[in-house]
Amino acid sequence: MSCINNCRLCNNLVISTAVTFAAGTLTVDLPAGNYQDGNKYCIVIAQTIPVDATISSPVVFTIGGVATPTYPFINEDATPILASQLRTRRLYPTRVNTSVQTGVFRYIGSCLPSTGVEGADSLPIPVTPAAGA
């Protein structure tokens, strides 16, 4: 199935200011501003994704260079978007959803690449003992 890409630059175009990887999380910093509940924003990840980012790393947004709080980047079905699904210099249409003291950026586009990561078959997820334990 091919993507039908009919996105245009919208009035709420947001270009990232930084992309970092630390503690198993890919963080995309957005310019300072108020991102309103229910509003659509077209986010462009302008920086290169760090080479040390692992494919299964969840993606979060920060705003205005402030490290906390972070806002998860999720699919429409509320599953987390992983680093392996992102490409630089691409447009990601999102909608902000807020709740008490937090919020998420929900991807509302189509044709996001596969994660390339297999999920667990069930919960709870078994813990694998560390080597030498």
PDB file of C-alpha atoms in Angstrom:
ATOM      1  CA  MET A   1       0.000   0.000   0.000  1.00  0.00           C
ATOM      2  CA  SER A   2       1.469   3.327  -0.974  1.00  0.00           C
ATOM      3  CA  CYS A   3       1.126   6.526   0.992  1.00  0.00           C
ATOM      4  CA  ILE A   4      -1.042   9.308  -0.277  1.00  0.00           C
ATOM      5  CA  ASN A   5       0.897  12.342   0.786  1.00  0.00           C
ATOM      6  CA  ASN A   6      -1.348  15.345   0.555  1.00  0.00           C
ATOM      7  CA  CYS A   7       0.120  17.277   3.487  1.00  0.00           C
ATOM      8  CA  ARG A   8       0.747  20.936   3.016  1.00  0.00           C
ATOM      9  CA  LEU A   9       2.576  23.318   5.304  1.00  0.00           C
ATOM     10  CA  CYS A  10       0.050  24.348   7.885  1.00  0.00           C
ATOM     11  CA  ASN A  11      -0.221  27.446  10.016  1.00  0.00           C
ATOM     12  CA  ASN A  12       1.098  25.454  12.971  1.00  0.00           C
ATOM     13  CA  LEU A  13       4.392  24.343  11.434  1.00  0.00           C
ATOM     14  CA  VAL A  14       6.887  23.511  14.213  1.00  0.00           C
ATOM     15  CA  ILE A  15      10.544  22.840  13.461  1.00  0.00           C
ATOM     16  CA  SER A  16      12.515  21.018  16.153  1.00  0.00           C
ATOM     17  CA  THR A  17      15.424  22.798  17.819  1.00  0.00           C
ATOM     18  CA  ALA A  18      17.366  19.733  19.039  1.00  0.00           C
ATOM     19  CA  VAL A  19      17.354  15.932  19.014  1.00  0.00           C
ATOM     20  CA  THR A  20      19.191  14.022  21.749  1.00  0.00           C
ATOM     21  CA  PHE A  21      19.471  10.463  23.002  1.00  0.00           C
ATOM     22  CA  ALA A  22      20.023   9.622  26.661  1.00  0.00           C
ATOM     23  CA  ALA A  23      18.819   7.033  29.180  1.00  0.00           C
ATOM     24  CA  GLY A  24      17.167   4.967  26.448  1.00  0.00           C
ATOM     25  CA  THR A  25      14.921   7.791  25.224  1.00  0.00           C
ATOM     26  CA  LEU A  26      15.043   9.866  22.041  1.00  0.00           C
ATOM     27  CA  THR A  27      14.137  13.449  22.946  1.00  0.00           C
ATOM     28  CA  VAL A  28      13.026  16.020  20.389  1.00  0.00           C
ATOM     29  CA  ASP A  29      12.996  19.598  21.644  1.00  0.00           C
ATOM     30  CA  LEU A  30      10.362  21.941  20.222  1.00  0.00           C
ATOM     31  CA  PRO A  31      10.463  25.745  20.266  1.00  0.00           C
ATOM     32  CA  ALA A  32       9.051  27.497  23.318  1.00  0.00           C
ATOM     33  CA  GLY A  33       5.350  28.195  23.051  1.00  0.00           C
ATOM     34  CA  ASN A  34       1.936  27.018  24.104  1.00  0.00           C
ATOM     35  CA  TYR A  35       0.754  23.875  22.368  1.00  0.00           C
ATOM     36  CA  GLN A  36      -3.018  23.931  22.772  1.00  0.00           C
ATOM     37  CA  ASP A  37      -5.161  20.889  23.575  1.00  0.00           C
ATOM     38  CA  GLY A  38      -6.869  19.534  20.468  1.00  0.00           C
ATOM     39  CA  ASN A  39      -4.828  21.633  18.037  1.00  0.00           C
ATOM     40  CA  LYS A  40      -2.989  20.175  15.071  1.00  0.00           C
ATOM     41  CA  TYR A  41       0.738  20.848  14.687  1.00  0.00           C
ATOM     42  CA  CYS A  42       2.951  19.799  11.789  1.00  0.00           C
ATOM     43  CA  ILE A  43       6.286  18.888  13.353  1.00  0.00           C
ATOM     44  CA  VAL A  44       9.475  18.652  11.306  1.00  0.00           C
ATOM     45  CA  ILE A  45      12.431  16.909  12.912  1.00  0.00           C
ATOM     46  CA  ALA A  46      15.199  19.081  11.504  1.00  0.00           C
ATOM     47  CA  GLN A  47      18.236  17.583  13.221  1.00  0.00           C
ATOM     48  CA  THR A  48      19.937  14.273  12.577  1.00  0.00           C
ATOM     49  CA  ILE A  49      18.878  11.438  14.854  1.00  0.00           C
ATOM     50  CA  PRO A  50      21.906  10.505  17.001  1.00  0.00           C
ATOM     51  CA  VAL A  51      23.701   7.395  15.761  1.00  0.00           C
ATOM     52  CA  ASP A  52      23.711   5.878  19.258  1.00  0.00           C
ATOM     53  CA  ALA A  53      19.886   5.916  19.448  1.00  0.00           C
ATOM     54  CA  THR A  54      18.542   2.379  19.692  1.00  0.00           C
ATOM     55  CA  ILE A  55      15.666   1.342  17.444  1.00  0.00           C
ATOM     56  CA  SER A  56      13.395   0.485  20.367  1.00  0.00           C
ATOM     57  CA  SER A  57      13.824   3.853  22.100  1.00  0.00           C
ATOM     58  CA  PRO A  58      10.573   5.694  22.812  1.00  0.00           C
ATOM     59  CA  VAL A  59      10.294   9.233  21.447  1.00  0.00           C
ATOM     60  CA  VAL A  60       9.334  12.161  23.662  1.00  0.00           C
ATOM     61  CA  PHE A  61       9.070  15.906  23.159  1.00  0.00           C
ATOM     62  CA  THR A  62      10.347  18.692  25.365  1.00  0.00           C
ATOM     63  CA  ILE A  63       9.446  22.341  24.937  1.00  0.00           C
ATOM     64  CA  GLY A  64      11.732  25.353  24.917  1.00  0.00           C
ATOM     65  CA  GLY A  65      14.909  23.569  25.990  1.00  0.00           C
ATOM     66  CA  VAL A  66      13.418  22.552  29.357  1.00  0.00           C
ATOM     67  CA  ALA A  67      14.249  18.899  30.121  1.00  0.00           C
ATOM     68  CA  THR A  68      11.113  18.187  32.161  1.00  0.00           C
ATOM     69  CA  PRO A  69       8.346  17.493  31.742  1.00  0.00           C
ATOM     70  CA  THR A  70       8.515  15.300  28.669  1.00  0.00           C
ATOM     71  CA  TYR A  71       5.545  14.576  26.421  1.00  0.00           C
ATOM     72  CA  PRO A  72       5.313  11.170  24.716  1.00  0.00           C
ATOM     73  CA  PHE A  73       4.943  10.917  20.944  1.00  0.00           C
ATOM     74  CA  ILE A  74       2.297   8.256  20.323  1.00  0.00           C
ATOM     75  CA  ASN A  75       0.364   6.674  17.466  1.00  0.00           C
ATOM     76  CA  GLU A  76      -3.376   7.135  17.065  1.00  0.00           C
ATOM     77  CA  ASP A  77      -3.873   3.796  18.830  1.00  0.00           C
ATOM     78  CA  ALA A  78      -1.865   5.149  21.831  1.00  0.00           C
ATOM     79  CA  THR A  79       1.168   2.909  21.225  1.00  0.00           C
ATOM     80  CA  PRO A  80       4.506   4.683  21.613  1.00  0.00           C
ATOM     81  CA  ILE A  81       6.359   5.848  18.541  1.00  0.00           C
ATOM     82  CA  LEU A  82       9.899   4.467  18.536  1.00  0.00           C
ATOM     83  CA  ALA A  83      13.133   5.950  17.205  1.00  0.00           C
ATOM     84  CA  SER A  84      13.171   3.419  14.354  1.00  0.00           C
ATOM     85  CA  GLN A  85       9.972   4.965  12.974  1.00  0.00           C
ATOM     86  CA  LEU A  86      11.318   8.512  12.617  1.00  0.00           C
ATOM     87  CA  ARG A  87      13.125  10.101   9.742  1.00  0.00           C
ATOM     88  CA  THR A  88      14.717  13.528   9.736  1.00  0.00           C
ATOM     89  CA  ARG A  89      13.360  16.367   7.627  1.00  0.00           C
ATOM     90  CA  ARG A  90       9.909  14.805   7.389  1.00  0.00           C
ATOM     91  CA  LEU A  91       6.580  16.301   8.328  1.00  0.00           C
ATOM     92  CA  TYR A  92       4.745  14.608  11.218  1.00  0.00           C
ATOM     93  CA  PRO A  93       1.154  15.807  11.614  1.00  0.00           C
ATOM     94  CA  THR A  94       0.202  15.613  15.272  1.00  0.00           C
ATOM     95  CA  ARG A  95      -2.612  16.591  17.587  1.00  0.00           C
ATOM     96  CA  VAL A  96      -1.960  17.630  21.172  1.00  0.00           C
ATOM     97  CA  ASN A  97      -3.998  15.870  23.844  1.00  0.00           C
ATOM     98  CA  THR A  98      -3.690  17.157  27.380  1.00  0.00           C
ATOM     99  CA  SER A  99      -4.762  15.803  30.746  1.00  0.00           C
ATOM    100  CA  VAL A 100      -4.125  16.926  34.302  1.00  0.00           C
ATOM    101  CA  GLN A 101      -0.476  18.072  34.510  1.00  0.00           C
ATOM    102  CA  THR A 102       0.641  16.222  31.376  1.00  0.00           C
ATOM    103  CA  GLY A 103      -0.096  15.581  27.725  1.00  0.00           C
ATOM    104  CA  VAL A 104       0.918  13.742  24.580  1.00  0.00           C
ATOM    105  CA  PHE A 105       1.565  14.489  20.941  1.00  0.00           C
ATOM    106  CA  ARG A 106      -0.566  12.032  18.957  1.00  0.00           C
ATOM    107  CA  TYR A 107       0.507  11.211  15.391  1.00  0.00           C
ATOM    108  CA  ILE A 108      -2.459  11.699  13.031  1.00  0.00           C
ATOM    109  CA  GLY A 109      -0.783  10.990   9.720  1.00  0.00           C
ATOM    110  CA  SER A 110      -0.606   7.798   7.741  1.00  0.00           C
ATOM    111  CA  CYS A 111       2.164   5.461   6.624  1.00  0.00           C
ATOM    112  CA  LEU A 112       4.487   5.682   9.611  1.00  0.00           C
ATOM    113  CA  PRO A 113       7.278   3.134   9.072  1.00  0.00           C
ATOM    114  CA  SER A 114       7.127  -0.147  10.974  1.00  0.00           C
ATOM    115  CA  THR A 115       8.956  -0.225  14.296  1.00  0.00           C
ATOM    116  CA  GLY A 116      11.145  -3.149  13.305  1.00  0.00           C
ATOM    117  CA  VAL A 117      10.795  -4.296  16.918  1.00  0.00           C
ATOM    118  CA  GLU A 118       8.770  -7.274  18.065  1.00  0.00           C
ATOM    119  CA  GLY A 119       6.610  -6.721  21.132  1.00  0.00           C
ATOM    120  CA  ALA A 120       5.958  -9.085  23.997  1.00  0.00           C
ATOM    121  CA  ASP A 121       3.351 -11.817  23.532  1.00  0.00           C
ATOM    122  CA  SER A 122       1.675 -11.115  26.864  1.00  0.00           C
ATOM    123  CA  LEU A 123       1.886  -9.302  30.187  1.00  0.00           C
ATOM    124  CA  PRO A 124       3.613  -9.432  32.575  1.00  0.00           C
ATOM    125  CA  ILE A 125       6.838  -9.388  30.619  1.00  0.00           C
ATOM    126  CA  PRO A 126       9.343 -11.910  32.017  1.00  0.00           C
ATOM    127  CA  VAL A 127      12.512 -10.387  33.395  1.00  0.00           C
ATOM    128  CA  THR A 128      15.730 -11.814  32.006  1.00  0.00           C
ATOM    129  CA  PRO A 129      18.423 -12.079  34.697  1.00  0.00           C
ATOM    130  CA  ALA A 130      21.530 -10.030  34.085  1.00  0.00           C
ATOM    131  CA  ALA A 131      24.624 -11.898  32.944  1.00  0.00           C
ATOM    132  CA  GLY A 132      26.678 -13.125  35.881  1.00  0.00           C
ATOM    133  CA  ALA A 133      23.794 -12.697  38.327  1.00  0.00           C
TER     134      ALA A 133
END
